Amino acid sequence: MEHKNIRPPILPPTYMQRNKTKEGTMRRLAYIALAAAVALAVTATGSGSTPPDDKEQRRAARDSMAREAHSEALAAIDDSAFVIEADRVTFKRGYMASVTANTNFVAVCGQWAVVQVAFDVPWPGFNGLGGITVDGRIVKYRKSTDRRGNTIIDIGVSGHALSAQVSVTLWRNSNEATARISQNLRSGRITLDGRLVPAARSSVYGAMPL
């Protein structure tokens, strides 16, 4: 019997099962720590100290959650297992479009990368979602940090329908990220903006690649 060369899935089930418990525990610990900090602030207020401003409390909570998300994103980059769930696409001439995050993404999983765009148009596109899905093997993966503290990942991808350079920027102190894809896509150059999350936590829907 002839065996077909099956590509690995975007989000491997084994990876998800191995990491979900650990990631869930870490998130719970972080939230418990945040709740404890708020409780201490309330106690200090009741004992006669100056009550903190509500806006400052909310901002501190947002900053804490953003730093936690940034740490998770950095760990996912080090593991080569992350997804950028994009809510905005920018084309080479500057035209921007808002898109759905679970069908527009850049995924990195081990030695494999997937790029998918999908638009709300009558034409089904190449992937049945109004866009295109392409994948390939990663031939270069280099991480660096710029002067402002942003994390840069330069990725070279080679595949049947995709031979491209993908430059990912994870912005400082958050999990917001930008992926710039150049070469061999029909639009020439395309930029995806969204959030970088661990592969095991992503809920993207991947269509059949070319």
Coordinates of C-alpha atoms in Angstrom, one line a residue:
M1 CA 0.0 0.0 0.0
E2 CA 1.3 3.5 -0.9
H3 CA 1.7 5.8 2.1
K4 CA 1.1 9.5 1.5
N5 CA 3.5 12.1 2.9
I6 CA 1.2 13.6 5.5
R7 CA 2.2 17.0 6.8
P8 CA 2.2 17.5 10.6
P9 CA -0.8 19.3 12.0
I10 CA -0.7 23.0 12.8
L11 CA -1.3 22.3 16.5
P12 CA -0.1 18.9 17.5
P13 CA -2.5 17.1 19.9
T14 CA 0.5 15.7 21.9
Y15 CA 1.9 19.2 22.5
M16 CA -1.5 20.5 23.6
Q17 CA -2.0 17.7 26.1
R18 CA 1.5 18.1 27.5
N19 CA 1.3 21.8 28.0
K20 CA -2.4 22.6 28.8
T21 CA -2.1 21.5 32.5
K22 CA 1.2 23.4 33.0
E23 CA -0.1 26.6 31.4
G24 CA -3.4 26.5 33.2
T25 CA -1.5 26.1 36.6
M26 CA 0.8 29.0 35.8
R27 CA -2.2 31.3 34.8
R28 CA -4.0 30.4 38.0
L29 CA -1.0 31.1 40.1
A30 CA -0.6 34.5 38.4
Y31 CA -4.2 35.4 39.0
I32 CA -4.0 34.3 42.6
A33 CA -1.0 36.5 43.1
L34 CA -2.8 39.5 41.5
A35 CA -5.8 38.9 43.7
A36 CA -3.6 38.8 46.8
A37 CA -2.0 42.1 45.8
V38 CA -5.4 43.7 45.4
A39 CA -6.4 42.3 48.8
L40 CA -3.3 43.8 50.5
A41 CA -4.1 47.2 48.9
V42 CA -7.7 47.0 50.3
T43 CA -6.3 46.1 53.8
A44 CA -3.8 48.9 53.7
T45 CA -6.7 51.3 52.8
G46 CA -8.8 50.1 55.7
S47 CA -5.9 50.7 58.2
G48 CA -5.7 54.4 57.5
S49 CA -3.3 54.7 54.6
T50 CA -4.1 56.8 51.6
P51 CA -6.5 54.9 49.3
P52 CA -5.0 54.2 45.9
D53 CA -6.7 55.7 42.8
D54 CA -9.0 53.3 41.0
K55 CA -7.5 54.2 37.7
E56 CA -4.0 53.4 39.0
Q57 CA -5.2 50.0 40.3
R58 CA -6.8 49.1 37.0
R59 CA -3.7 50.2 35.1
A60 CA -1.5 48.2 37.4
A61 CA -3.7 45.1 36.9
R62 CA -3.6 45.6 33.1
D63 CA 0.2 46.0 33.1
S64 CA 0.6 42.9 35.2
M65 CA -1.6 40.8 32.8
A66 CA 0.3 42.2 29.8
R67 CA 3.7 41.3 31.3
E68 CA 2.4 37.8 32.0
A69 CA 1.1 37.5 28.4
H70 CA 4.5 38.7 27.1
S71 CA 6.4 36.1 29.2
E72 CA 4.1 33.4 27.8
A73 CA 4.8 34.6 24.3
L74 CA 8.5 34.6 24.8
A75 CA 8.4 31.0 26.1
A76 CA 6.4 30.0 23.0
I77 CA 8.9 31.6 20.7
D78 CA 11.8 29.7 22.5
D79 CA 9.8 26.5 22.0
S80 CA 9.1 27.2 18.3
A81 CA 5.4 26.6 19.0
F82 CA 3.3 29.8 18.6
V83 CA 0.5 31.3 16.6
I84 CA 0.0 34.9 15.7
E85 CA -3.8 35.3 15.6
A86 CA -4.3 38.3 13.3
D87 CA -7.1 40.8 13.4
R88 CA -5.7 43.1 10.8
V89 CA -4.0 42.6 7.4
T90 CA -2.1 45.2 5.5
F91 CA -1.2 44.8 1.8
K92 CA 1.9 46.2 0.1
R93 CA 0.2 49.4 -1.1
G94 CA -0.9 50.3 2.4
Y95 CA -4.5 49.0 2.1
M96 CA -5.7 47.6 5.5
A97 CA -8.5 45.2 6.3
S98 CA -10.0 44.0 9.6
V99 CA -10.2 40.2 9.6
T100 CA -11.2 37.3 11.9
A101 CA -8.4 36.2 14.1
N102 CA -9.2 32.5 14.1
T103 CA -8.8 32.2 10.3
N104 CA -6.0 34.7 9.7
F105 CA -2.7 33.6 11.3
V106 CA 0.9 32.7 11.1
A107 CA 1.7 29.5 12.9
V108 CA 5.1 28.0 13.8
C109 CA 5.2 24.4 15.1
G110 CA 8.6 22.9 15.3
Q111 CA 10.1 22.8 11.8
W112 CA 6.9 23.7 10.1
A113 CA 5.2 27.1 9.4
V114 CA 1.7 27.9 8.1
V115 CA 0.5 31.2 6.7
Q116 CA -3.3 31.7 6.2
V117 CA -5.4 34.7 5.2
A118 CA -9.2 34.6 4.7
F119 CA -11.6 37.4 3.8
D120 CA -15.3 37.9 3.9
V121 CA -15.9 37.9 0.2
P122 CA -18.2 35.9 -2.2
W123 CA -15.2 34.2 -3.9
P124 CA -14.1 31.1 -2.0
G125 CA -10.4 31.7 -2.7
F126 CA -7.9 28.9 -2.8
N127 CA -8.7 27.6 0.6
G128 CA -12.5 27.8 0.6
L129 CA -12.4 30.7 3.1
G130 CA -11.9 33.5 0.7
G131 CA -8.1 33.5 0.8
I132 CA -5.1 31.2 0.7
T133 CA -3.3 28.8 3.0
V134 CA 0.3 27.9 2.4
D135 CA 2.9 26.0 4.4
G136 CA 6.5 25.0 4.3
R137 CA 9.5 23.8 6.3
I138 CA 11.5 26.3 8.4
V139 CA 15.0 26.6 7.1
K140 CA 16.0 29.6 9.3
Y141 CA 14.9 30.6 12.8
R142 CA 16.8 33.5 14.4
K143 CA 15.8 35.5 17.5
S144 CA 17.1 38.9 18.5
T145 CA 16.2 41.9 20.5
D146 CA 16.2 45.5 19.2
R147 CA 17.3 48.6 21.2
R148 CA 13.7 49.3 22.4
G149 CA 13.3 45.8 23.9
N150 CA 11.1 44.3 21.1
T151 CA 11.8 40.7 20.2
I152 CA 12.5 40.0 16.5
I153 CA 12.2 36.5 14.9
D154 CA 13.5 36.1 11.4
I155 CA 12.1 32.9 9.8
G156 CA 12.9 31.4 6.5
V157 CA 10.3 29.1 5.1
S158 CA 10.6 26.8 2.1
G159 CA 7.7 24.8 0.6
H160 CA 5.7 23.8 -2.5
A161 CA 3.6 27.0 -2.5
L162 CA 5.5 29.2 -0.1
S163 CA 9.1 30.3 -0.2
A164 CA 9.3 33.4 1.9
Q165 CA 10.9 35.4 4.6
V166 CA 8.7 36.0 7.7
S167 CA 9.8 38.7 10.1
V168 CA 7.9 38.6 13.4
T169 CA 8.1 41.5 15.9
L170 CA 6.8 40.8 19.4
W171 CA 6.3 44.2 20.9
R172 CA 7.7 45.0 24.3
N173 CA 5.7 44.2 27.5
S174 CA 2.7 42.7 25.6
N175 CA 1.8 39.8 23.4
E176 CA 0.9 42.0 20.5
A177 CA 2.9 41.1 17.4
T178 CA 3.4 41.9 13.8
A179 CA 4.3 39.4 11.1
R180 CA 5.7 40.7 7.7
I181 CA 5.7 38.1 5.0
S182 CA 7.6 38.8 1.8
Q183 CA 8.2 36.9 -1.6
N184 CA 6.1 34.3 -3.3
L185 CA 2.6 35.2 -2.1
R186 CA 0.2 36.5 -4.7
S187 CA -0.1 39.9 -3.0
G188 CA 3.7 40.3 -3.0
R189 CA 4.1 41.5 0.5
I190 CA 1.6 41.2 3.4
T191 CA 1.6 42.2 7.0
L192 CA -0.5 40.6 9.8
D193 CA -1.1 42.3 13.1
G194 CA -2.5 40.5 16.1
R195 CA -1.5 38.6 19.3
L196 CA 1.1 35.9 19.7
V197 CA -0.1 33.0 21.8
P198 CA 1.3 29.5 22.6
A199 CA 0.3 27.0 20.0
A200 CA -1.5 24.9 22.6
R201 CA -3.8 27.8 23.5
S202 CA -4.6 28.8 19.9
S203 CA -8.1 28.3 18.5
V204 CA -7.3 29.0 14.8
Y205 CA -9.0 27.1 12.0
G206 CA -6.6 25.9 9.3
A207 CA -7.9 25.1 5.8
M208 CA -6.2 22.7 3.5
P209 CA -2.9 24.3 2.2
L210 CA -1.9 24.4 -1.4

